Coordinates of C-alpha atoms and ligand atoms in Angstrom, one line a residue:
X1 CA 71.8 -22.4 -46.8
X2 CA 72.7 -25.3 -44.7
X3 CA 74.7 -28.9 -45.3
X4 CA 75.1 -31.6 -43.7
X5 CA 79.0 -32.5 -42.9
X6 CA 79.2 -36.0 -42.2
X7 CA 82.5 -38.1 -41.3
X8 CA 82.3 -41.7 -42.2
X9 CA 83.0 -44.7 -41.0
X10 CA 81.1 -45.3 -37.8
X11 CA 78.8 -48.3 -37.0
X12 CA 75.3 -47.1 -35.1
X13 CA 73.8 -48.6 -32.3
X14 CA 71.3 -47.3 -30.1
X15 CA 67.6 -47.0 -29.4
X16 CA 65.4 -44.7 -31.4
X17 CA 61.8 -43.6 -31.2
X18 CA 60.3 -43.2 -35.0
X19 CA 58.3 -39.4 -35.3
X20 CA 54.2 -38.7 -36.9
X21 CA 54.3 -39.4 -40.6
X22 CA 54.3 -36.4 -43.1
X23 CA 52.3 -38.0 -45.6
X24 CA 49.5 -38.4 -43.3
X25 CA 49.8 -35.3 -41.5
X26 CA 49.2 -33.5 -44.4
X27 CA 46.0 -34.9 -45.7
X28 CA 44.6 -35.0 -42.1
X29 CA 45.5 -31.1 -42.0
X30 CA 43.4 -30.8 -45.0
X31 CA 40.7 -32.6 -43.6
X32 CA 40.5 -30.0 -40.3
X33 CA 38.9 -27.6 -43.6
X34 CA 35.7 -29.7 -43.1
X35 CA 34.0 -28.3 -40.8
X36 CA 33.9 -24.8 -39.3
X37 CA 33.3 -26.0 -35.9
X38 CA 36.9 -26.3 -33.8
X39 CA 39.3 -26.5 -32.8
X40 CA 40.9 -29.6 -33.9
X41 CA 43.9 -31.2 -31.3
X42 CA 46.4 -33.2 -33.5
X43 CA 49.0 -35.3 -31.9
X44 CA 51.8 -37.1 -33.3
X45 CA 52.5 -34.0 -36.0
X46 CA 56.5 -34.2 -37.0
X47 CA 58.1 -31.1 -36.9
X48 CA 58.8 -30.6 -40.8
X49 CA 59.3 -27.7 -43.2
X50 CA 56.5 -29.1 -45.2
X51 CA 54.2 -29.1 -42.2
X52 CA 55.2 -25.6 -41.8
X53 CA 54.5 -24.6 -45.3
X54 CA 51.1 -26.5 -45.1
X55 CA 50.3 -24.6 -42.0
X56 CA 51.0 -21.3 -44.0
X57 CA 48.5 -22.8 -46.5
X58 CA 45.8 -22.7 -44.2
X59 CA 46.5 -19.7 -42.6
X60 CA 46.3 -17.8 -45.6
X61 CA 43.0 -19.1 -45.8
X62 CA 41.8 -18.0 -42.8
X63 CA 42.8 -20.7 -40.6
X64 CA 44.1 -20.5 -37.4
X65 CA 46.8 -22.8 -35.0
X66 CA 49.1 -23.3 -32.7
X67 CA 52.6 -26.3 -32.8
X68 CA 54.5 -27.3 -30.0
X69 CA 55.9 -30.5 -28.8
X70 CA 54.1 -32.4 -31.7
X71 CA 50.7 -31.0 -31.2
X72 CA 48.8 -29.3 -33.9
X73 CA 45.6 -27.0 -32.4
X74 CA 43.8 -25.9 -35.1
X75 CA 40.4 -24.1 -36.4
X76 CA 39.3 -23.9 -39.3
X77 CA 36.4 -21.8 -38.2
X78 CA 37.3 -18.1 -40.1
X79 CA 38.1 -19.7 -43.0
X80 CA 36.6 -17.7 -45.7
X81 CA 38.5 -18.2 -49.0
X82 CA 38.9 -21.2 -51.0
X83 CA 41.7 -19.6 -53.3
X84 CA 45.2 -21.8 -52.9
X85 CA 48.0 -19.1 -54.7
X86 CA 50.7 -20.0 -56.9
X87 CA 53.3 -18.6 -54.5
X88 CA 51.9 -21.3 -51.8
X89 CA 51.1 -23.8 -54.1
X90 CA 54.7 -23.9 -55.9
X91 CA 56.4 -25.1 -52.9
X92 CA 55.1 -28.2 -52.2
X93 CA 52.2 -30.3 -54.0
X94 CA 50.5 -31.8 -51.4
X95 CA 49.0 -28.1 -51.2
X96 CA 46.3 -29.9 -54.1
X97 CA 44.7 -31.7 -51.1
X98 CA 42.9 -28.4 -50.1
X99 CA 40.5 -29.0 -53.4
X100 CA 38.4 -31.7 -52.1
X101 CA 37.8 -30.3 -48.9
X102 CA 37.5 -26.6 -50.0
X103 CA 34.9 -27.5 -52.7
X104 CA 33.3 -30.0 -50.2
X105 CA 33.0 -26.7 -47.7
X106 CA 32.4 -23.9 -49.8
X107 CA 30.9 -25.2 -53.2
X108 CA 33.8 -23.9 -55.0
X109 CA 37.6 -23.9 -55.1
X110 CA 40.3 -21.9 -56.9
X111 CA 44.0 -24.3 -56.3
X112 CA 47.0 -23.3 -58.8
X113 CA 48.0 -25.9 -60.8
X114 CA 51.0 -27.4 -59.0
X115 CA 54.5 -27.5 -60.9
X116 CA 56.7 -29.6 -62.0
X117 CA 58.6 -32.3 -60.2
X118 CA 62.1 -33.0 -59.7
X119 CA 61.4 -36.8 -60.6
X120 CA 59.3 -36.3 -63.3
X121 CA 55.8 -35.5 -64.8
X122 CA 53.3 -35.7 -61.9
X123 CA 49.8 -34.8 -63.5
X124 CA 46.9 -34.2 -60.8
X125 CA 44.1 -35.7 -63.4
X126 CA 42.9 -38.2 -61.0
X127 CA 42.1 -35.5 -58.6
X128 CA 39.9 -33.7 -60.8
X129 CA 38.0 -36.6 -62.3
X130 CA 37.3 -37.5 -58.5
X131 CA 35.7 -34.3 -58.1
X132 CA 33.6 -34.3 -61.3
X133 CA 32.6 -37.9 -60.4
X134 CA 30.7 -36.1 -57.1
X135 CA 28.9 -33.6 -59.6
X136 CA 31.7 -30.8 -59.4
X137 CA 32.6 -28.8 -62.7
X138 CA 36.4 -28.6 -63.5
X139 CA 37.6 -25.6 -65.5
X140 CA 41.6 -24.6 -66.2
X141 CA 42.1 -21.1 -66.1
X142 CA 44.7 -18.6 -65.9
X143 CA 46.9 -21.4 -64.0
X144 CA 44.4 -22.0 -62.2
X145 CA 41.5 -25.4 -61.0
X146 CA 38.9 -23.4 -60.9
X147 CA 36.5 -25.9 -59.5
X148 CA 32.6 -25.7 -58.7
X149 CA 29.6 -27.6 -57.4
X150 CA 27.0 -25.0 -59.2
X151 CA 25.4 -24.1 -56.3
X152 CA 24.4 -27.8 -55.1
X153 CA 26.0 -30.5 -52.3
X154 CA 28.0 -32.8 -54.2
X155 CA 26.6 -36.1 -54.4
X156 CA 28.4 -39.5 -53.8
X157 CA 29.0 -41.3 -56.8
X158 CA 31.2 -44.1 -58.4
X159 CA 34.9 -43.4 -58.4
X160 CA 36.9 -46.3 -60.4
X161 CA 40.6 -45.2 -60.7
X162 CA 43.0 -46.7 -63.7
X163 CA 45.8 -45.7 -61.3
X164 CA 46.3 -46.2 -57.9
X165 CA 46.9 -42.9 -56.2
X166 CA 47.8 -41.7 -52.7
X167 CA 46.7 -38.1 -53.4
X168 CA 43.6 -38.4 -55.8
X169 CA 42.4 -40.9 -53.1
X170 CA 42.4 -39.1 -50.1
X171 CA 41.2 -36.2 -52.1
X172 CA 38.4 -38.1 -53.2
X173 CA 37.5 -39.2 -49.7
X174 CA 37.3 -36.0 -48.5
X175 CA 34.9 -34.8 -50.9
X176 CA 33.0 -37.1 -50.2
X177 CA 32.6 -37.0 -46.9
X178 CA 30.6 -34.1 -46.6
X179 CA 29.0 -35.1 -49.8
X180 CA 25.0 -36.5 -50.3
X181 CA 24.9 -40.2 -50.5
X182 CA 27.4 -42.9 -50.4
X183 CA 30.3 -42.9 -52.6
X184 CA 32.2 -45.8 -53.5
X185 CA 36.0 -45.8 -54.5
X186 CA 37.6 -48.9 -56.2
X187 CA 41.4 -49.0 -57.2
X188 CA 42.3 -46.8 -53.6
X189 CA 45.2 -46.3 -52.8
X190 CA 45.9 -48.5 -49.7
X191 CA 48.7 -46.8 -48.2
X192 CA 48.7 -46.7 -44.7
X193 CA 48.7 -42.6 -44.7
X194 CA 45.4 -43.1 -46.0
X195 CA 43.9 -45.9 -43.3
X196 CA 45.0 -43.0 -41.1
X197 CA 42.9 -40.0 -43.0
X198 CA 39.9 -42.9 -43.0
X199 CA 39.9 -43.2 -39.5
X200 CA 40.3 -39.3 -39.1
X201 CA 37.6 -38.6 -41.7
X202 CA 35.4 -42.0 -39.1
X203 CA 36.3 -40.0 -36.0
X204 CA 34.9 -36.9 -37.7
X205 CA 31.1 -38.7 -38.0
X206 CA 31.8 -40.0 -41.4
X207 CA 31.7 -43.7 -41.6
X208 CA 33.8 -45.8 -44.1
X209 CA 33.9 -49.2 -45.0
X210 CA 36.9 -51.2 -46.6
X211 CA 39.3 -49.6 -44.6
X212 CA 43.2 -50.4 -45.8
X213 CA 41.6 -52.2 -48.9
X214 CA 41.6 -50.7 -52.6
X215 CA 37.5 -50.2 -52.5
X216 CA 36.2 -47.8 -50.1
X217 CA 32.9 -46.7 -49.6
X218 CA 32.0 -43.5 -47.5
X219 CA 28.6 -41.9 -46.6
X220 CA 28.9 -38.0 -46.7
X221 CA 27.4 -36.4 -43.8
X222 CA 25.9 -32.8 -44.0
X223 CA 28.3 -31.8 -41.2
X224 CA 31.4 -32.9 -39.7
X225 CA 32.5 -32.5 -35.9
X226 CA 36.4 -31.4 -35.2
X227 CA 38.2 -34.3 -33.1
X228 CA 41.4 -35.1 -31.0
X229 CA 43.5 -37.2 -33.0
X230 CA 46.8 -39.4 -32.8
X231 CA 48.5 -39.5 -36.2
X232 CA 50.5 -42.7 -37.0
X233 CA 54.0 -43.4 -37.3
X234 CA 56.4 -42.3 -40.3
X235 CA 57.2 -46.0 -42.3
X236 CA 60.0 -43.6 -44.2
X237 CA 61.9 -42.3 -41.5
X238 CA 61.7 -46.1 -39.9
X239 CA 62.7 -47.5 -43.3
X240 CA 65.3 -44.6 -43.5
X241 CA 67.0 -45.1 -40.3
X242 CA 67.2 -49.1 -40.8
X243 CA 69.0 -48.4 -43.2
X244 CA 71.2 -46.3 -42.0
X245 CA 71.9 -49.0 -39.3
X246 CA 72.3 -51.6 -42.2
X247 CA 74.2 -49.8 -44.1
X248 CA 77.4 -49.0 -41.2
X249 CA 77.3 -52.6 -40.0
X250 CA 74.9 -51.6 -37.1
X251 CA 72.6 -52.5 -34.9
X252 CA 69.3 -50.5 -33.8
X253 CA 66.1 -50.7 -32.4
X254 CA 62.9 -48.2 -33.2
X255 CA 60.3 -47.7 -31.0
X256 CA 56.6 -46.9 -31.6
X257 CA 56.3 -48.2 -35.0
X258 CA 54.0 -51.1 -36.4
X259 CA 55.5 -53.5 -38.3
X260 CA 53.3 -54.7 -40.3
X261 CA 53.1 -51.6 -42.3
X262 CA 56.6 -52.2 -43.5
X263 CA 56.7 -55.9 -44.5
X264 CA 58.0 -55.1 -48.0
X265 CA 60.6 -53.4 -46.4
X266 CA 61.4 -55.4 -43.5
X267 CA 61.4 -58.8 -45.8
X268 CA 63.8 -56.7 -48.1
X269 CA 66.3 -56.3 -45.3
X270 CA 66.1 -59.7 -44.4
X271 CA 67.2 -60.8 -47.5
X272 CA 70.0 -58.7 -47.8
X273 CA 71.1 -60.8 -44.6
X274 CA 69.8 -58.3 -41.9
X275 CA 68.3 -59.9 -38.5
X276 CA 65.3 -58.3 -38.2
X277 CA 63.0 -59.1 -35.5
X278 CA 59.9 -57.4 -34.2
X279 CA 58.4 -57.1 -30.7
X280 CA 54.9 -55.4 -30.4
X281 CA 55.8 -51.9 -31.6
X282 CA 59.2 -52.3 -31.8
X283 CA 61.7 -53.2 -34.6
X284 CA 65.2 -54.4 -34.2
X285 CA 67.5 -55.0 -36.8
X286 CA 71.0 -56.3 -36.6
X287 CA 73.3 -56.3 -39.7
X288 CA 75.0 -59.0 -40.8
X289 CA 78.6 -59.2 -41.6
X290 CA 78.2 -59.1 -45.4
X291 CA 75.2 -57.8 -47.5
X292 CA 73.8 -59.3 -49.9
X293 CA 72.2 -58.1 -53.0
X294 CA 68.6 -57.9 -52.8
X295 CA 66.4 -56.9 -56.5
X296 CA 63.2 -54.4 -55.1
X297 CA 60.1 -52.7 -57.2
X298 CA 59.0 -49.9 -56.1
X299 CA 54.7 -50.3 -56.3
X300 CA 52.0 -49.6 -54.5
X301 CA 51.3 -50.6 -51.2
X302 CA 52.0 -53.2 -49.6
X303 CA 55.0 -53.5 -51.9
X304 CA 58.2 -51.8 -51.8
X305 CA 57.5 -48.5 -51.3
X306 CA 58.6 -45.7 -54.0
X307 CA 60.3 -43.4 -51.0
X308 CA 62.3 -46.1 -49.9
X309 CA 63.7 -46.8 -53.1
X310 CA 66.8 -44.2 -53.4
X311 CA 67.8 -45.2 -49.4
X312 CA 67.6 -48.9 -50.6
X313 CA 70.1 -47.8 -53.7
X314 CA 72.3 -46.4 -51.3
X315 CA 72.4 -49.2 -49.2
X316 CA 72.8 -51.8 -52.6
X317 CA 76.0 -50.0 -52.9
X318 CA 77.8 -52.1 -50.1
X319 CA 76.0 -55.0 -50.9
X320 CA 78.2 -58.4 -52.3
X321 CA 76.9 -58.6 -55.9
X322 CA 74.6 -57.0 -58.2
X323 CA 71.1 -55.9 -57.4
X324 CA 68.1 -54.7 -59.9
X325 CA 65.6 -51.2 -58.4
X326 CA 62.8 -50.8 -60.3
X327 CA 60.4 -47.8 -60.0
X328 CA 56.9 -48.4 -61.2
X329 CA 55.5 -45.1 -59.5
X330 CA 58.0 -42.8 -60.8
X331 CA 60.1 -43.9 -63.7
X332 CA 62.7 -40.8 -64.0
X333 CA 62.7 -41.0 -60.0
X334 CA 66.8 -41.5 -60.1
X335 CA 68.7 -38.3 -59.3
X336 CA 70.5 -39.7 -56.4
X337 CA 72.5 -41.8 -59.0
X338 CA 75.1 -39.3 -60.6
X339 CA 75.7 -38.3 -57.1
X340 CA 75.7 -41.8 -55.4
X341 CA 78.4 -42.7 -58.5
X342 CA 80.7 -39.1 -57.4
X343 CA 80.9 -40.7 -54.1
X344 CA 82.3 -44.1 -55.7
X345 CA 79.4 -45.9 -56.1
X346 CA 78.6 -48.2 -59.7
X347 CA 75.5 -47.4 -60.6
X348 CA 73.9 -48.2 -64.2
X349 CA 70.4 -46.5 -65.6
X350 CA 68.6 -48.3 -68.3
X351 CA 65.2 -47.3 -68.8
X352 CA 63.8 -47.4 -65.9
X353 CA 65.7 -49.5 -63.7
X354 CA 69.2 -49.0 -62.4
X355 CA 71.9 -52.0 -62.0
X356 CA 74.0 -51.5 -58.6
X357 CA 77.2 -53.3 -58.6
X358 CA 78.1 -53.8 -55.3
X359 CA 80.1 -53.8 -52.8
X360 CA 82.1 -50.2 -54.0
X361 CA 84.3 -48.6 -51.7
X362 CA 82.8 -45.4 -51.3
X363 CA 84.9 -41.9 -50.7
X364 CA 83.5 -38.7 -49.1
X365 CA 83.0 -35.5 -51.3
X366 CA 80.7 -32.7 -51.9
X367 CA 77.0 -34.0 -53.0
X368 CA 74.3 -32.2 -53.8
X369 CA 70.5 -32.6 -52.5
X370 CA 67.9 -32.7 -55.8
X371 CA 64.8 -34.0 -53.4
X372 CA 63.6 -35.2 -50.3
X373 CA 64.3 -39.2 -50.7
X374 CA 67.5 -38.4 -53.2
X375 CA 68.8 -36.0 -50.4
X376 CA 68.6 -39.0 -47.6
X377 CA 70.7 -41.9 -49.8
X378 CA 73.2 -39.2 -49.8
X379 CA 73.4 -39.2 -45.9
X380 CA 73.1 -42.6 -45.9
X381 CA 76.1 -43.3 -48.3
X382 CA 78.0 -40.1 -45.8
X383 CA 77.8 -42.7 -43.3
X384 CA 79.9 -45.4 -44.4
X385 CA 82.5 -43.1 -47.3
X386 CA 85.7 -43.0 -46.0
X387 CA 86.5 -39.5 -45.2
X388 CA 84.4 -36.2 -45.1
X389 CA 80.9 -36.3 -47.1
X390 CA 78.8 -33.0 -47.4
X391 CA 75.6 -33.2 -48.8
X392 CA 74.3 -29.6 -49.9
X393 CA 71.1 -28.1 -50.2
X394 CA 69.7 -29.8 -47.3
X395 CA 66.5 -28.4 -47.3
X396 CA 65.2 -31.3 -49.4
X397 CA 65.9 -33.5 -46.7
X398 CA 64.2 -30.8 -43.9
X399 CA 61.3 -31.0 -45.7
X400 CA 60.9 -34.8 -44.6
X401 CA 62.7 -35.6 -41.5
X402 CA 62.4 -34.3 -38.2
X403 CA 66.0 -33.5 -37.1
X404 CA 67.3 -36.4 -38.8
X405 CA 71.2 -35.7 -37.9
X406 CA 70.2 -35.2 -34.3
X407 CA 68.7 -38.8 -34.3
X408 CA 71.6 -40.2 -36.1
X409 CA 73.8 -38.7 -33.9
X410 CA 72.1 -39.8 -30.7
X411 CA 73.3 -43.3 -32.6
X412 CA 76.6 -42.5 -33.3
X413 CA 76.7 -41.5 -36.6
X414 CA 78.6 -38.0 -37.1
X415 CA 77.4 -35.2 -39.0
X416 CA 77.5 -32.0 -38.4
X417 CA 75.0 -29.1 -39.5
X418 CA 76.6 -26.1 -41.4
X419 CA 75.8 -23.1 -42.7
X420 CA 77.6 -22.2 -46.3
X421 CA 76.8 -19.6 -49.3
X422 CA 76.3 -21.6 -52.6
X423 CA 77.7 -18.8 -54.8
X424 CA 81.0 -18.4 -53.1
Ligands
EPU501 N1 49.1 -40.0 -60.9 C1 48.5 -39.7 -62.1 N2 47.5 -38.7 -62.0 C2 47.1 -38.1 -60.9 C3 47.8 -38.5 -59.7 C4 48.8 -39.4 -59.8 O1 48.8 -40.2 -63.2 O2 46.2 -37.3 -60.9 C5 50.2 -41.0 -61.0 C6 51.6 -40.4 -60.6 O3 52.2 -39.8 -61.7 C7 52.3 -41.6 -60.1 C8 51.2 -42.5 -59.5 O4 50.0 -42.0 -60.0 O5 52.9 -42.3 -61.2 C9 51.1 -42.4 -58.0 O6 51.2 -41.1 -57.5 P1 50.4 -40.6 -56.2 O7 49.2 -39.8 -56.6 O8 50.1 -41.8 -55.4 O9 51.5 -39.7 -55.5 P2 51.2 -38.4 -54.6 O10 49.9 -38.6 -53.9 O11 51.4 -37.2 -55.4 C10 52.3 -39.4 -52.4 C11 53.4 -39.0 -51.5 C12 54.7 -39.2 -52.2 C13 54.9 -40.7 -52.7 C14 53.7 -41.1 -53.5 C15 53.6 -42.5 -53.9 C16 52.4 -37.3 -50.1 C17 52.4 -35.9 -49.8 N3 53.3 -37.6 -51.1 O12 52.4 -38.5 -53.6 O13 55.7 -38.9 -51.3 O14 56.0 -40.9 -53.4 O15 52.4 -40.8 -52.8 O16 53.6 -43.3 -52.8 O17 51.8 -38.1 -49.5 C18 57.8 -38.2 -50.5 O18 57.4 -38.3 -49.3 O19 59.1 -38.1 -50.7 C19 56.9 -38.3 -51.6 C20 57.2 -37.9 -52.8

C-alpha cells in the first residue's frame, strides 16, 4: 500500500494549473452509453483511480477506449449487456449512473445495489423514482435494480425531487434524453458537474432548458450522436489546493479555473482574512498573517460545498478562535476528526456539527485515510505539523486527485510517496 510522508512546516508559493473534475467526468462517461454510434473524444479527463475503475465498468459492458494525456476515446458501440456486477459496483457508487443510460439504451438494466458508505447511509431512492417517473418498472432482487421499460421507450414525465441530488439528477437527465416527450425536473441539483453533463447531453442533440438552475426541462430524442467534448475544471482540487496555500501561510495562483463556480468557497477564505483575487480564469490567493475563524454549512450548490468541508476543518484548526462546520448533505460525514485531534488539533462533535478551537499547534504522526475528502485534511494538516506526518491508506485520496503530492511539491510543500505493508 502506499503513504504519504510529509515533513511540515513549509509555506507554498507557486503557480498551479487545476485538472478535469471527477464528478463530471463520471456522469459524462455514463452518458457515452447513449448512443451506439462512436467514438466519443473526451478532453479534460483527470487521471484518477475512480476514472479507471469507471472505465473498467464500461468495459465490462462491452465498451471500448483508449486514455492518455487527459483524453478519453471511447465507443460504446459493442455494448451488449446492461448488467453492472457487484464486484464493479462495490468499489465506487458513482457506478449507479449506468442505470439511466442503460435502461434509456436497452429497455432494461440490471445495477447491484451499491454499499455502504464510509460517511454514512447513502440510499439511491431518488434514482429509482426518477426512472419509474419515465414509465420504467423498478424491482429489488437478489442484490440487485432490476429495472425495465416493458418493452416500450420511456416517456418524459414530471420529476419533482424532495431532495436535491447530484446523482438522481443527472441520472434522471439521462433517461430522459433518449426518452419520448419532454421531461421536466424541478428541485435539480445545480451543481456545476451537472451544467457540464447538460451541455454534454445539448452537444449530443438533446436540448435542455434551465441550465445551472434547479428546474430543467429536456426533450428526449430517438437517437443521440457521439461528440468531442472539453470537461470542466475540478472546484475540489481548486478548493483543496487553496487551502493548502492558506493553511502554510502561502501564496498561490491556479490557472484554468472559473471562479464563479466557487464563490461559497472563495467568500469563505476571504473571511478567514485570505486575499483572494480573481483574474479571468485565474485565482490568486494570498494568506494573511493570522486566520481567522470562519462558521461554514455545507449545502447544496451554490453554498459551501459538502467536499470541501473536511479541508476547511483542517484549515479551522490554525485559525484564531473558534469556528462552527455544519454538514447538511452528510451528517455522520466527520471521520477526519479523531485523526485531525491525534495530530493536535481541538476538535468537538455534537450532533451534527463539530466546534474547532483554533489556532492548535499541530504535531506530525501516523494518520490514517477513511475517504477521499477525510484523506486530503490529513495532508493538509501534514503541511503545517511540526515534524514528520504520514497519512496511510492513501488510496482514498488517489481516487480523487490527480498526483496531488506532485502538485504540492511543484509548490514547495514536501511529501514523499511510500510504499509500506499494513500488517507489519
Ligand atoms: N440522497 C437520497 N436519496 C438518493 C440520493 C441521494 O436521500 O437517492 C441524499 C443523500 O443521502 C445526501 C443528499 O441526497 O444526503 C445528496 O446526495 P447526492 O445524491 O447529491 O450525492 P451523490 O450524487 O451520491 C455526489 C458526489 C459526492 C458529493 C455529493 C454531494 C459524485 C460522483 N459524487 O454524490 O462527491 O459529496 O454529490 O455534493 O459526483 C466526493 O467527491 O468526495 C464525493 C463524495
Amino acid at each position: 500500500m502506499d503513504k504519504l510522508v510529509i515533513q511540515g512546516g513549509t509555506r507554498l508559493e507557486g503557480t498551479i494549473t487545476a485538472s478535469g473534475s471527477k464528478n463530471s467526468s463520471l456522469p459524462i462517461i455514463a452518458a457515452t452509453l447513449l448512443t451506439g454510434k462512436s467514438p466519443f473524444q473526451l478532453h479534460r479527463i483527470p487521471d484518477l483511480k475512480d476514472i479507471a475503475t469507471f472505465r473498467s465498468l464500461l468495459h465490462h459492458l462491452g465498451a471500448e477506449s483508449t486514455f492518455a494525456d487527459g483524453i478519453l476515446e471511447i465507443s460504446t458501440q459493442k455494448v451488449q449487456s446492461a448488467r453492472a456486477p457487484y464486484e464493479l459496483v462495490k468499489k465506487m457508487r458513482a457506478s449507479i449512473y449506468v442505470l439511466g443510460p442503460l435502461l434509456a439504451r436497452f429497455g432494461h438494466a440490471e445495477v447491484s445495489l451499491p454499499g455502504g458508505c464510509a460517511f454514512g447511509p447513502r440510499p439511491i431512492d431518488l434514482h429509482l423514482m426518477a426512472m419509474e417517473r419515465l414509465g420504467a418498472t423498478i424491482t429489488i432482487k437478489t442484490g440487485f435494480i432490476e429495472a425495465t421499460t416493458n418493452g416500450k421507450r420511456l416517456r418524459g414525465g414530471q420529476i419533482d425531487f424532495p431532495v436535491s441530488s447530484v446523482g438522481a439528477t443527472g441520472n434522471a437527465l439521462m433517461a430522459a434524453a433518449l426518452a419520448e416527450g419532454t421531461t421536466t425536473i424541478t428541485n435539480a441539483a445545480a451543481e456545476p458537474e451537472i451544467e457540464a453533463l447538460c451541455h454534454f447531453l445539448v452537444a449530443m442533440g438533446s436540448p435542455i432548458t434551465g441550465i445551472g438552475t434547479t428546474t430543467l426541462a429536456i426533450e428526449g430524442q430517438p437517437t443521440l450522436q457521439p461528440v468531442a467534448f472539453n470537461n470542466v475544471f475540478d472546484r475540489i482540487e481548486a478548493g483543496t489546493l487553496l487551502a493548502a496555500a492558506a493553511i502554510t501561510g502561502g501564496s498561490i495562483t491556479l490557472n484554468d479555473t472559473e471562479p464563479e463556480q466557487m464563490q461559497a468557497v472563495l467568500e469563505a477564505f476571504s473571511q478567514a482574512g485570505c486575499t483572494v483575487s480573481t483574474n479571468g480564469n485565474s485565482i490568486s490567493l494570498e494568506s494573511p498573517r493570522t486566520l481567522q475563524p470562519v462558521n461554514i454549512t455545507a449545502e447544496p450548490y451554490p453554498a459551501f460545498p459538502t467536499d470541501m468541508q473536511a479541508q476547511w476543518m483542517a484549515l479551522m484548526t490554525q485559525a484564531k478562535g473558534t469556528s462552527l462546520i455544519t454538514d447538511h448533505i452528510y451528517h455522520e460525514r466527520f471521520n477526519h476528526i479523531p485523526e485531525l485531534n491525534r495530530l493536535g488539533a481541538h476538535i468537538d462533535i455534537t450532533s451534527n456539527q463539530a466546534i474547532v478551537h483554533g489556532p492548535q499547534h499541530l504535531s506530525g504522526t501516523k494518520v490514517m485515510s477513511t475517504d477521499l475528502r477525510a484523506s486530503a485534511s490529513l495532508v493538509l494538516a501534514g503541511l503545517v505539523a511540526e515534524g514528520t506526518t504520514e497519512v496511510l491508506r492513501v488510496y482514498h485520496l488517489d481516487r480523487g486527485y490527480e498526483r496531488i503530492e506532485e502538485k504540492l511539491c511543484r509548490l514547495g510543500a514536501r511529501i514523499e510517496r511510500q510504499k509500506y505493508d499494513e500488517f507489519s
